[in-house]
XYZ file of C-alpha atoms in Angstrom:
744
model
C 118.712 72.612 -46.914
C 116.285 72.706 -44.137
C 112.641 71.940 -44.084
C 110.066 74.442 -44.879
C 108.892 76.921 -42.211
C 105.140 77.441 -42.118
C 104.160 81.167 -43.567
C 104.302 83.509 -40.784
C 102.791 86.964 -41.014
C 105.268 88.103 -38.016
C 108.275 87.695 -40.088
C 109.846 90.873 -41.995
C 108.020 91.114 -45.079
C 110.008 90.285 -48.409
C 109.444 92.215 -51.394
C 106.732 90.334 -53.569
C 107.171 90.151 -57.236
C 104.783 93.089 -58.108
C 107.580 95.153 -56.558
C 109.828 94.075 -59.372
C 107.419 94.372 -62.462
C 105.087 91.519 -62.018
C 106.644 89.121 -64.434
C 108.601 85.895 -63.992
C 111.777 86.814 -65.752
C 112.104 90.010 -63.584
C 111.362 88.407 -60.453
C 114.152 85.767 -61.308
C 116.397 88.637 -62.171
C 115.761 90.210 -58.571
C 116.770 86.770 -57.165
C 119.826 86.412 -58.937
C 121.028 89.925 -57.891
C 120.177 89.490 -54.521
C 121.525 85.920 -53.887
C 123.396 84.932 -56.978
C 125.296 81.965 -55.239
C 122.302 80.281 -53.804
C 121.753 76.910 -55.736
C 118.403 77.361 -57.668
C 118.305 73.897 -59.444
C 119.806 70.464 -59.302
C 119.427 67.750 -61.906
C 120.208 64.108 -60.949
C 121.153 62.307 -64.078
C 120.641 58.654 -64.755
C 124.252 57.570 -63.812
C 123.948 58.931 -60.209
C 125.574 62.417 -60.885
C 124.118 65.700 -60.473
C 124.392 69.336 -62.150
C 123.959 72.578 -60.383
C 123.187 75.975 -61.283
C 123.040 78.822 -59.024
C 120.224 81.677 -59.454
C 123.303 83.697 -60.938
C 124.161 81.185 -63.335
C 120.526 80.564 -64.195
C 119.974 84.134 -65.091
C 123.261 84.448 -67.171
C 122.228 81.429 -69.158
C 118.886 82.675 -69.890
C 120.262 86.162 -70.765
C 122.579 84.188 -73.204
C 119.758 82.381 -74.985
C 117.708 85.491 -75.219
C 120.726 87.000 -77.122
C 120.989 84.406 -79.539
C 117.298 84.160 -80.536
C 116.898 85.134 -84.163
C 115.424 88.677 -84.989
C 111.878 88.509 -86.263
C 109.556 91.162 -86.733
C 106.444 89.413 -85.109
C 105.809 90.466 -81.781
C 105.937 87.894 -79.040
C 107.233 85.058 -81.362
C 106.676 81.570 -80.108
C 109.972 79.125 -79.140
C 109.284 75.406 -79.311
C 111.322 73.880 -76.465
C 112.363 70.200 -77.520
C 114.463 69.200 -74.593
C 115.396 65.905 -73.000
C 115.029 65.579 -69.325
C 117.563 67.915 -67.932
C 118.748 71.587 -66.840
C 119.035 72.820 -70.136
C 115.311 73.155 -70.641
C 115.410 76.211 -67.982
C 118.084 78.268 -70.018
C 115.523 77.953 -73.223
C 112.594 78.711 -71.261
C 113.776 81.563 -69.130
C 115.733 82.905 -72.350
C 112.526 83.146 -74.302
C 110.832 85.032 -71.629
C 113.535 87.398 -71.196
C 113.612 88.306 -74.912
C 109.703 88.889 -75.013
C 109.514 85.509 -76.777
C 106.668 83.204 -75.651
C 108.021 79.508 -74.561
C 106.219 76.595 -75.630
C 107.273 73.436 -73.931
C 106.876 70.392 -75.888
C 107.072 66.416 -75.188
C 110.472 64.827 -76.079
C 110.450 62.593 -79.058
C 111.526 58.862 -79.307
C 114.624 58.658 -81.374
C 113.987 58.108 -85.010
C 110.093 58.059 -84.736
C 107.609 60.306 -86.036
C 106.354 63.286 -83.784
C 102.621 63.726 -84.172
C 102.333 65.856 -80.749
C 105.224 68.206 -81.818
C 103.982 68.363 -85.371
C 100.321 69.309 -84.218
C 101.778 71.878 -81.823
C 104.044 73.617 -84.335
C 101.076 73.760 -86.973
C 98.729 75.263 -84.463
C 101.358 77.946 -82.908
C 103.592 78.711 -85.926
C 106.753 79.041 -83.963
C 109.758 81.150 -84.923
C 112.510 78.973 -83.783
C 113.111 75.455 -82.265
C 114.985 75.455 -79.052
C 117.087 72.390 -77.554
C 120.393 70.873 -76.716
C 122.892 70.071 -79.395
C 122.490 66.255 -79.366
C 118.610 66.742 -79.465
C 118.702 69.082 -82.338
C 121.255 67.268 -84.454
C 118.994 64.310 -84.133
C 116.004 65.500 -85.691
C 115.238 64.737 -89.449
C 113.727 67.569 -90.812
C 112.095 65.591 -93.304
C 109.894 63.847 -90.776
C 108.757 67.285 -89.557
C 105.420 68.987 -90.553
C 105.830 71.994 -93.064
C 105.473 74.430 -90.161
C 108.764 73.267 -88.385
C 110.876 71.862 -91.299
C 112.635 74.982 -92.316
C 112.791 76.599 -88.719
C 116.081 77.925 -87.176
C 117.410 75.653 -84.698
C 118.806 77.414 -81.281
C 121.104 75.025 -79.035
C 121.302 76.381 -75.530
C 124.570 74.291 -74.710
C 127.928 74.201 -76.429
C 131.108 72.082 -75.627
C 133.313 75.049 -74.654
C 130.777 77.328 -72.938
C 132.195 79.714 -70.446
C 128.883 81.412 -69.143
C 130.239 84.821 -67.883
C 132.567 85.875 -70.574
C 131.921 86.897 -74.361
C 132.630 84.032 -76.932
C 132.035 84.160 -80.546
C 128.790 82.394 -81.998
C 129.179 79.287 -83.828
C 127.301 77.257 -86.216
C 127.646 73.759 -86.888
C 127.218 72.007 -90.272
C 123.524 71.599 -89.408
C 122.888 75.069 -89.199
C 122.037 75.167 -85.541
C 123.107 78.377 -83.550
C 125.390 77.414 -80.713
C 124.692 79.292 -77.760
C 127.999 80.144 -76.178
C 128.278 83.291 -73.917
C 126.816 86.688 -73.276
C 126.458 88.920 -76.237
C 127.672 92.530 -76.011
C 124.364 93.657 -77.451
C 122.136 92.462 -74.658
C 123.920 92.242 -71.457
C 126.991 91.107 -69.457
C 128.287 90.021 -66.097
C 131.324 91.969 -64.477
C 133.775 90.210 -62.603
C 131.826 90.797 -59.390
C 129.125 88.806 -60.860
C 126.548 91.562 -60.713
C 123.878 91.218 -63.368
C 122.798 93.691 -65.467
C 121.227 92.359 -68.488
C 117.543 93.535 -68.671
C 114.279 92.068 -69.458
C 112.769 93.130 -73.014
C 110.738 96.364 -72.754
C 107.662 94.527 -74.297
C 107.396 92.102 -71.509
C 104.415 93.026 -68.962
C 102.268 91.302 -66.839
C 99.805 91.061 -69.876
C 102.336 89.493 -71.917
C 102.195 85.723 -72.615
C 104.402 83.726 -70.215
C 104.053 80.417 -72.112
C 101.761 78.330 -74.242
C 100.679 75.298 -72.238
C 99.475 72.698 -74.586
C 97.066 70.290 -72.899
C 97.971 66.546 -73.555
C 94.666 66.215 -75.455
C 93.932 64.954 -79.012
C 96.606 65.563 -81.738
C 93.995 66.549 -84.079
C 92.528 69.480 -81.973
C 95.507 70.815 -80.030
C 94.821 73.331 -77.433
C 97.519 75.736 -76.487
C 96.446 77.435 -73.155
C 97.723 81.206 -73.305
C 99.268 81.519 -69.857
C 99.894 85.469 -69.069
C 102.358 86.413 -66.799
C 99.820 88.146 -64.453
C 98.085 84.433 -64.373
C 101.374 82.691 -63.810
C 102.450 84.781 -60.936
C 98.941 84.678 -59.316
C 98.990 80.940 -59.512
C 102.349 80.657 -58.104
C 101.338 82.739 -55.155
C 98.232 80.671 -54.444
C 100.546 77.719 -54.486
C 103.025 79.379 -52.046
C 100.129 80.113 -49.853
C 98.037 76.578 -50.382
C 101.379 74.902 -49.387
C 102.059 77.224 -46.690
C 105.499 78.069 -47.995
C 107.102 81.252 -46.783
C 109.284 83.476 -48.993
C 112.865 82.586 -48.721
C 114.791 85.785 -47.759
C 117.892 86.989 -48.906
C 119.482 86.264 -45.576
C 118.289 82.595 -45.250
C 121.267 80.507 -45.159
C 119.322 77.244 -45.660
C 116.490 77.322 -48.090
C 113.359 75.127 -48.934
C 113.769 72.377 -51.406
C 111.619 70.318 -53.558
C 112.269 66.978 -55.380
C 110.324 66.508 -58.706
C 110.334 64.125 -61.717
C 107.194 65.015 -63.644
C 108.066 65.969 -67.194
C 108.433 69.667 -68.140
C 105.956 69.657 -70.720
C 103.523 68.827 -67.910
C 101.567 71.557 -66.184
C 102.257 69.981 -62.644
C 105.990 69.300 -63.488
C 106.942 72.717 -64.976
C 104.540 74.872 -62.565
C 104.524 72.875 -59.386
C 107.875 71.107 -59.629
C 110.223 73.876 -61.347
C 108.805 77.418 -61.284
C 107.207 77.523 -57.650
C 110.434 76.755 -55.779
C 112.246 79.386 -57.966
C 109.431 81.509 -57.297
C 109.726 81.390 -53.356
C 113.724 81.778 -53.722
C 114.093 77.703 -52.951
C 115.831 75.106 -54.487
C 114.321 72.453 -56.980
C 115.957 68.944 -57.379
C 114.891 67.354 -60.594
C 115.270 63.837 -62.186
C 113.674 62.222 -65.248
C 110.519 60.379 -65.245
C 112.508 57.263 -66.355
C 114.668 57.216 -63.545
C 111.294 57.075 -61.228
C 109.336 54.617 -63.344
C 112.560 52.349 -63.187
C 112.962 52.432 -59.595
C 110.369 54.490 -57.553
C 112.561 54.268 -54.593
C 114.623 56.893 -56.264
C 112.079 59.410 -55.664
C 111.934 59.029 -52.036
C 115.527 58.489 -51.750
C 116.174 62.076 -53.285
C 113.559 63.445 -50.776
C 115.556 61.915 -47.979
C 119.137 62.917 -49.350
C 118.117 66.358 -50.130
C 115.866 67.074 -47.131
C 113.036 68.011 -49.198
C 110.014 69.647 -47.834
C 107.866 69.670 -51.092
C 107.182 67.019 -53.376
C 104.345 65.453 -55.223
C 103.049 63.553 -58.084
C 99.570 61.938 -59.381
C 97.881 59.110 -57.538
C 99.715 56.444 -59.674
C 103.120 57.551 -58.412
C 102.405 56.895 -54.680
C 100.643 53.516 -55.627
C 103.587 52.544 -57.547
C 105.792 53.453 -54.455
C 103.480 51.177 -52.080
C 103.685 48.178 -54.892
C 107.170 48.351 -55.829
C 109.324 49.424 -52.995
C 109.919 46.530 -50.333
C 110.579 47.096 -46.596
C 114.062 46.082 -46.717
C 114.809 48.792 -49.116
C 113.703 51.643 -46.897
C 116.045 51.339 -43.958
C 117.952 54.455 -44.916
C 114.826 56.706 -45.812
C 114.248 59.643 -43.669
C 110.863 61.286 -44.931
C 110.255 63.308 -41.813
C 111.495 66.420 -43.675
C 108.701 65.848 -46.139
C 106.152 68.609 -44.979
C 104.015 68.934 -48.136
C 103.071 65.734 -50.363
C 100.714 67.047 -52.962
C 98.485 64.589 -55.267
C 96.498 65.624 -57.906
C 96.242 65.544 -61.960
C 94.156 62.356 -61.760
C 91.399 60.724 -59.520
C 92.700 60.518 -56.221
C 92.186 57.022 -54.622
C 91.633 56.845 -50.790
C 92.931 53.558 -50.481
C 96.300 54.878 -52.145
C 96.653 57.684 -49.499
C 96.195 55.351 -46.562
C 98.435 52.838 -47.833
C 101.231 55.097 -48.483
C 100.787 56.680 -45.260
C 100.856 53.172 -43.483
C 103.614 51.834 -45.506
C 106.071 54.818 -44.940
C 105.436 55.809 -41.499
C 108.261 54.055 -40.236
C 110.384 56.215 -42.283
C 108.979 59.398 -40.766
C 106.249 60.166 -43.415
C 103.315 61.768 -41.650
C 99.529 61.429 -43.251
C 99.246 65.047 -42.193
C 102.010 66.030 -44.854
C 99.212 64.997 -47.629
C 97.892 67.931 -49.754
C 95.165 66.458 -52.125
C 94.266 69.079 -54.921
C 92.677 69.896 -58.005
C 94.070 71.734 -61.037
C 94.163 72.123 -64.738
C 95.981 73.604 -67.277
C 93.114 76.440 -67.946
C 93.717 77.563 -64.561
C 97.638 77.769 -64.899
C 97.660 74.888 -62.533
C 95.942 74.933 -58.640
C 92.569 75.467 -58.667
C 91.582 73.765 -55.315
C 93.522 72.708 -52.273
C 93.756 73.005 -48.672
C 94.964 75.748 -46.402
C 98.218 74.069 -45.865
C 98.900 70.162 -45.630
C 96.705 67.963 -43.387
C 95.465 64.803 -43.198
C 93.048 64.055 -45.977
C 89.360 64.324 -45.374
C 87.452 61.521 -46.684
C 83.634 60.884 -46.866
C 81.559 57.973 -47.927
C 78.864 58.321 -50.338
C 76.101 56.048 -51.994
C 77.146 55.434 -55.666
C 73.611 55.464 -56.658
C 73.387 58.790 -55.039
C 76.228 60.274 -57.136
C 74.338 58.853 -60.420
C 71.150 60.576 -59.545
C 73.204 63.730 -59.115
C 72.586 64.406 -55.267
C 75.312 62.792 -53.099
C 74.222 61.207 -50.010
C 76.798 60.906 -47.503
C 76.780 57.541 -45.561
C 79.550 57.342 -42.772
C 78.922 53.726 -41.852
C 78.253 52.642 -45.495
C 79.991 49.506 -46.656
C 80.298 47.332 -49.748
C 80.329 47.801 -53.427
C 77.230 50.162 -53.016
C 79.402 52.846 -51.379
C 82.221 54.900 -52.473
C 85.002 56.906 -50.555
C 85.815 60.343 -51.812
C 88.794 62.689 -51.098
C 88.234 66.203 -50.593
C 90.384 68.462 -52.778
C 90.000 71.311 -50.436
C 88.773 74.908 -50.886
C 89.017 77.257 -53.850
C 92.683 78.296 -54.133
C 93.646 82.164 -53.538
C 91.860 84.596 -55.833
C 89.582 81.769 -57.479
C 85.960 81.763 -57.818
C 84.866 78.159 -57.882
C 81.260 77.242 -58.784
C 79.384 73.967 -59.192
C 76.838 74.543 -62.077
C 74.308 72.724 -63.791
C 75.782 72.209 -67.104
C 72.484 72.613 -69.188
C 70.719 75.534 -67.214
C 74.229 77.129 -66.249
C 72.487 77.557 -62.654
C 74.835 77.337 -59.525
C 73.947 74.261 -57.464
C 73.562 73.708 -53.795
C 75.964 71.817 -51.601
C 76.333 68.001 -52.391
C 74.611 68.492 -55.689
C 76.911 67.203 -58.476
C 77.302 69.478 -61.466
C 79.936 70.847 -63.598
C 83.001 72.884 -62.008
C 83.289 76.247 -63.462
C 86.281 78.626 -62.317
C 87.110 82.222 -62.582
C 89.791 84.433 -61.051
C 93.228 85.721 -61.360
C 94.899 82.422 -62.354
C 92.449 81.493 -65.140
C 94.184 81.868 -68.611
C 93.210 83.918 -71.401
C 91.962 81.423 -73.622
C 93.167 78.855 -76.278
C 95.724 79.820 -78.756
C 93.931 80.855 -81.948
C 90.511 80.757 -80.749
C 88.105 83.633 -80.389
C 86.919 84.240 -76.756
C 83.616 85.734 -77.874
C 80.373 86.072 -75.502
C 80.062 82.338 -74.508
C 83.168 81.132 -75.424
C 84.826 78.210 -73.519
C 86.805 80.823 -71.341
C 83.866 83.275 -71.136
C 80.906 80.839 -69.826
C 77.812 82.799 -68.205
C 75.772 81.949 -65.122
C 72.216 81.999 -65.323
C 72.116 85.277 -63.720
C 74.087 86.708 -66.156
C 77.522 86.705 -64.343
C 80.158 85.871 -66.893
C 83.933 85.124 -67.413
C 84.079 81.432 -65.967
C 86.148 78.654 -67.785
C 84.199 75.327 -68.119
C 86.288 72.585 -66.944
C 84.377 69.522 -68.129
C 84.793 68.029 -64.623
C 82.119 66.977 -62.246
C 81.901 67.332 -58.791
C 80.022 68.669 -55.618
C 80.802 70.976 -52.553
C 80.513 69.941 -49.123
C 81.278 71.992 -45.890
C 83.139 74.432 -48.509
C 85.233 71.973 -49.938
C 85.337 70.418 -53.192
C 84.924 66.629 -53.867
C 85.652 65.613 -57.632
C 83.404 62.777 -58.940
C 84.147 62.331 -62.713
C 84.237 64.013 -66.101
C 81.634 65.152 -68.789
C 84.171 65.086 -71.465
C 85.515 61.644 -72.375
C 89.187 62.352 -71.845
C 90.972 59.411 -70.284
C 93.483 60.057 -67.559
C 96.250 57.455 -67.120
C 99.326 58.099 -64.906
C 98.396 61.666 -64.799
C 98.389 62.028 -68.597
C 95.435 62.864 -70.751
C 94.637 60.523 -73.620
C 91.837 61.479 -75.978
C 89.780 58.207 -77.114
C 89.631 59.236 -80.666
C 93.221 59.238 -81.126
C 93.601 55.556 -79.477
C 90.564 54.628 -81.858
C 92.328 55.881 -85.020
C 95.334 54.207 -84.029
C 93.561 50.730 -83.684
C 91.720 51.202 -86.945
C 94.699 52.097 -88.822
C 96.486 48.987 -87.525
C 93.564 46.727 -88.520
C 93.377 48.062 -92.041
C 90.380 49.240 -94.263
C 88.192 46.550 -93.544
C 87.911 47.295 -89.839
C 84.734 48.407 -88.527
C 84.262 51.107 -85.603
C 86.443 51.270 -82.502
C 85.852 52.800 -79.093
C 88.227 53.513 -76.319
C 86.919 54.385 -72.571
C 87.928 54.302 -69.119
C 86.937 51.959 -66.487
C 87.738 51.206 -63.097
C 90.854 49.153 -62.621
C 92.549 47.378 -59.610
C 94.726 50.442 -58.880
C 92.820 53.276 -60.524
C 91.511 54.051 -63.761
C 92.264 51.845 -66.736
C 91.752 51.800 -70.527
C 89.291 49.446 -72.190
C 88.732 49.174 -75.985
C 86.035 47.657 -78.351
C 87.174 46.822 -81.755
C 84.614 45.764 -84.610
C 86.811 43.044 -86.553
C 86.500 42.617 -90.311
C 83.615 40.226 -90.962
C 85.602 37.284 -92.345
C 88.328 37.087 -89.738
C 88.828 33.576 -88.799
C 88.744 32.875 -85.062
C 92.133 31.384 -84.776
C 93.539 34.780 -85.731
C 91.636 36.555 -83.124
C 94.604 36.314 -80.408
C 97.070 37.595 -82.779
C 94.857 40.449 -83.649
C 94.714 41.710 -80.021
C 98.578 41.447 -79.722
C 98.549 43.790 -82.720
C 96.166 46.205 -81.009
C 98.015 46.144 -77.921
C 101.298 46.755 -79.652
C 100.405 49.588 -81.653
C 98.361 51.451 -78.848
C 101.795 51.080 -76.782
C 103.888 52.504 -79.275
C 101.715 55.229 -80.264
C 100.214 56.391 -76.919
C 102.461 54.510 -74.205
C 99.575 53.053 -72.461
C 98.436 49.090 -72.603
C 94.625 48.404 -72.541
C 93.510 46.440 -69.714
C 90.639 45.024 -71.572
C 90.270 44.480 -75.330
C 87.069 43.114 -76.798
C 86.816 42.240 -80.391
C 83.207 42.110 -81.557
C 81.070 41.695 -84.612
C 80.518 44.909 -87.085
C 77.393 47.021 -86.027
C 77.918 46.405 -82.276
C 79.410 49.355 -81.025
C 76.485 51.963 -80.101
C 76.566 55.045 -82.256
C 74.429 58.240 -82.115
C 72.050 59.320 -85.234
C 74.527 61.572 -86.391
C 77.330 58.874 -86.452
C 79.200 59.403 -83.220
C 80.337 56.861 -80.903
C 78.547 56.511 -77.783
C 81.583 55.777 -75.264
C 79.468 56.431 -72.247
C 77.196 53.746 -73.591
C 79.791 51.577 -74.106
C 81.277 51.931 -70.501
C 77.654 50.963 -68.997
C 77.395 47.985 -71.028
C 80.878 46.647 -70.339
C 80.489 47.338 -66.675
C 77.032 45.518 -66.970
C 78.632 42.598 -68.845
C 76.559 43.061 -71.845
C 78.637 43.200 -74.667
C 78.792 40.369 -76.979
C 82.057 39.448 -78.153
C 83.815 37.079 -80.255
C 87.098 37.230 -78.278
C 88.031 38.979 -74.996
C 91.355 39.700 -73.469
C 91.754 40.786 -69.785
C 95.306 41.967 -68.497
C 96.187 39.975 -65.498
C 99.010 42.435 -64.443
C 97.473 45.269 -61.878
C 100.287 47.498 -63.195
C 99.126 50.819 -64.914
C 102.856 52.116 -65.200
C 104.553 52.898 -68.493
C 104.010 49.713 -70.637
C 106.835 47.876 -72.422
C 106.700 47.500 -76.459
C 105.436 44.144 -77.454
C 107.711 42.300 -79.896
C 106.082 41.225 -83.257
C 105.849 37.407 -83.487
C 104.742 35.464 -86.499
C 101.232 34.910 -86.616
C 101.735 31.111 -87.658
C 105.027 30.404 -86.092
C 107.129 27.274 -87.449
C 110.053 25.501 -85.673
C 112.360 27.649 -88.082
C 110.965 30.525 -86.348
C 112.148 29.268 -82.728
C 115.729 31.230 -82.728
C 113.693 34.518 -83.816
C 111.046 34.030 -80.848
C 113.776 33.306 -78.500
C 115.513 36.480 -79.305
C 112.510 38.559 -79.009
C 111.602 37.131 -75.553
C 114.771 37.720 -74.202
C 114.825 41.065 -75.435
C 111.564 41.749 -73.709
C 112.433 40.188 -70.547
C 115.892 42.014 -70.355
C 113.968 45.545 -70.944
C 111.256 44.324 -68.123
C 114.101 43.782 -65.720
C 115.616 47.214 -66.339
C 112.363 49.178 -66.539
C 110.050 47.299 -64.210
C 112.655 45.952 -61.419
C 115.236 48.721 -61.700
C 118.180 46.313 -62.690
C 121.270 48.154 -63.937
C 121.238 47.329 -67.912
C 124.965 46.372 -67.515
C 124.016 43.519 -64.848
C 121.314 41.728 -66.966
C 122.755 38.199 -67.576
C 120.582 35.941 -69.584
C 121.774 32.951 -67.232
C 121.270 34.483 -64.005
C 118.276 33.249 -61.896
C 115.533 35.814 -61.654
C 115.686 35.450 -57.662
C 119.083 36.869 -58.105
C 117.863 40.373 -59.161
C 116.083 40.645 -55.861
C 112.482 40.496 -57.224
C 109.993 40.632 -54.464
C 106.893 38.259 -54.787
C 104.570 40.951 -56.322
C 106.851 42.138 -58.875
C 107.555 38.189 -59.694
C 103.776 38.017 -60.247
C 103.719 40.743 -62.449
C 106.422 39.433 -64.643
C 104.742 36.227 -65.124
C 101.519 37.969 -65.712
C 102.880 40.304 -68.561
C 104.972 37.715 -69.984
C 101.862 35.502 -70.257
C 99.590 38.415 -71.446
C 101.534 39.062 -74.612
C 102.858 35.674 -75.462
C 99.631 33.843 -74.874
C 101.512 30.799 -73.171
C 100.304 29.950 -69.951
C 102.844 30.277 -66.975
C 102.088 28.378 -63.615
C 104.317 28.705 -60.635
C 105.859 25.191 -61.421
C 106.885 26.628 -64.845
C 108.358 29.634 -63.395
C 110.328 27.216 -60.964
C 111.308 24.993 -63.795
C 112.610 27.809 -65.976
C 114.030 30.393 -63.799
C 116.438 32.473 -66.103
C 115.825 34.870 -69.023
C 117.377 32.132 -71.350
C 115.407 29.250 -69.909
C 112.173 30.987 -69.908
C 112.711 32.315 -73.575
C 113.398 28.821 -74.793
C 110.434 27.648 -72.858
C 107.947 30.224 -74.530
C 109.347 29.888 -78.014
C 109.005 25.949 -77.615
C 105.641 26.299 -76.704
C 104.692 28.777 -79.425
C 106.335 26.506 -82.142
C 105.178 23.254 -80.904
C 108.745 22.031 -80.202
C 108.964 20.743 -76.463
C 112.739 19.925 -77.067
C 113.552 23.556 -77.606
C 113.242 24.322 -73.885
C 115.543 21.679 -72.858
C 118.084 22.711 -75.541
C 121.393 24.687 -74.791
C 121.460 28.128 -75.976
C 123.042 28.606 -79.420
C 126.887 29.849 -79.094
C 127.332 33.148 -80.717
C 130.756 34.131 -82.004
C 131.892 37.369 -80.726
C 133.287 39.769 -83.463
C 137.330 40.342 -83.075
C-alpha cells in the first residue's frame, strides 16, 4: 500500500460512476467485478487483531443481506443499522442499498440502558427492520424500545457458520432473529471463479435515497437528512477532487489507504472515512473510537503501519495527540506517508494545528498535509475546503470587529483583543456558497459576517417527513428571488475567495465533533434535581483547549448551602451518563436569575454574555480544573453525608473510578491494573498525572496537593486517603486494605 498520487489529468481516464448507473451500490459492484481480490476494508479490533474484506467479499456479503431482508409493500423501506464498531456495519449498509432499502445509521447503545436517540430516530422514520450483528440484536430488550421499534423484525448480518460464497439454509434463532448466512438463490450467486452476477434492485436510481443521515441534535426533534444517490456521488467526487485523490485503476497494484476511527453514524466517519476510500477504489482501515480515546497513539501508529495517505478528525483529536503522546512514544512512527490530514466538524483552532505540526514533524509529518474544511450533513458532508492539502491559511482579526459584523484584519494584532482564524478553503466542487444577511437575505461583500447558505449537487433533498415548500429550510430564497439554498445556521465571512467560519446563529454546542442541543442537557439536569427545580441553561464557552460546556441551574429555594457541592456532583453525574460530556462550569443560582424572553424562552446567548463578563450572581460555583474535553468517565454516587460506616463503600468506588481512569485516559491494559502498583509504574507523563489529580479532586471534592500524591502513590492508598477525608477518619488512610477471600 502506497501513498496517494496527486490527481493528474494526463493519466488514462478511469470510468466514472456515471458510466455504471450513478448509484453507490452499482459503483461498488463494478469495483468488485474489476478487482474482486483487492482489499477494501480492514478493521482493527481492541485485541490487536484485524479483519479484512476484499471488494468481492464486501459485495457478496452485501448481496446476502439484501436477499434476507423481509418483504414489504412499501417502496424504499428504511432499515435501522444498529452495530458496534466493526466491519459488519458495511454489510448492512450496502445490503440495504442493493435491495432498494434506505439505510439509517444509528448510534450504538450502552448495554442495559435506555436508547432515547435510537427511539427518536425509529419514531421519526418508521423503519421496516433493525439490522445488526447477532450479539447486539440478542442483547436488545424489546420492552425498553419505543412502540415504533418494539415489534420490528431483526436481521443479523453474521452467523457462526457462515460460508459467504455458497448457498446455505436460512436459520432463525430463539429470539426471532434472521441469521444471514449465504447467498440466496432468489437474488444472486457467486460462481466458482468469483464472478459477481447479483444485481441492484431496479428501483434504485440516482434520485433514490442513499441513506438517512440523522444529525446529532435534539432527541425531541430528530432531523433525518435525505441524502440521494446523486447527492452522495457528487459529494464523494468533490471530496476526491478536494483531497486531490486519483482514481485507483484496475491495474494499480498498490492502492491508496486511509485510516479512520470516527463512529459510523457520524457523517464524517461514514462518508469521509468509509465511503470515500471505497469510491476511489482504495482501502480504508478502521478502528473503534474507544481505541483512539483510550490511547491516541493508536491512530497515528495505524497511519504509520499501513502507510496511510489520508486520515482526519475534528480539532479535539489533534489536540489530544499533542497532549497525550509523549516524545518517547513516537520513535517508531513514520508519518511521511500522510498526504491529507483533514480537520473539520468543530471549530478549528490555529494553535492546535501549529502545535501538532511542530510536535510530530520529527516523525515526518508536514504542515502542508493539513486540509482544514467545513461541512455538514445537509450538504452530505464537504461544503468547503482547499484545492488539495496545503499549509493552513491563518489571519488575525480584531474581536470587536467580528461582533460588529465586519471583520477587520490586523496582521500584527496581539493580545486578547485579537483572534486568529483558519481558512476553510473555497466552496467544494459544484457547490454555490454564499454569505447572506440572515434578516434581509441579501448576499454580503467580502469580510462582512453573515449566515452561510449552500446550494448545489451535494445539498440533500431535505429532512425526512418535512414539507419542502417555498421558503423551507432547503429552499431559502435570496433577496433577488434566487432560490434553492439551505440555511446552515453557521456564521462566517469570505476573504480572498476563502471561507472563514466565526460562530453559529443556532445554539447547538459542538464538543469533540458531536452536536449537543442545550434543551436536552437542560431537561436532564431539571429531572435530576426534581420538581422544585427552577430553570436551567446550557451554553458553550471558550475553554483552554477549544469549546466547553457551561451550565446555570436555579436550585430549589430552601436548599441548604452544605448540600450544594453534592448537587453539583449530581448534575455532573447525570449529564455525563446521558450526554457523555462533563460541564466545565456549573453555577448554582437563585430562582429567577436566568434571563428569559417575554414568551418564556431561555436567553442562552445572554447567559453566555453575562458569564463571560462575570456578572452572574451565584450561590455556589464549580470550575473543572482538568483541561481535557475528551469522553468523561462516569462519576460514582457517594453518600451525601458520609459516616465512618461508609468508608469501605467509598474506598471501593474510588478504586473503581481510578481503575477506569487508568484504562480510558492513560491507555493501560485492563489486565495490568494493580491497586498496589505505583502510579509512576504505569508510565504517566507529568501532564497526565496532573489531569488525574485534577479530575479526582473535581468529583471527590478532596484537595490533592503534590505532597499528598507523593504520600499516597497507588490506587489503594489514594482511595483510602480520599475515603478517610470524606468520612472524617484520618486513620483510614494508613489502614491496611481489607483482605477479600477469593471464591473457590
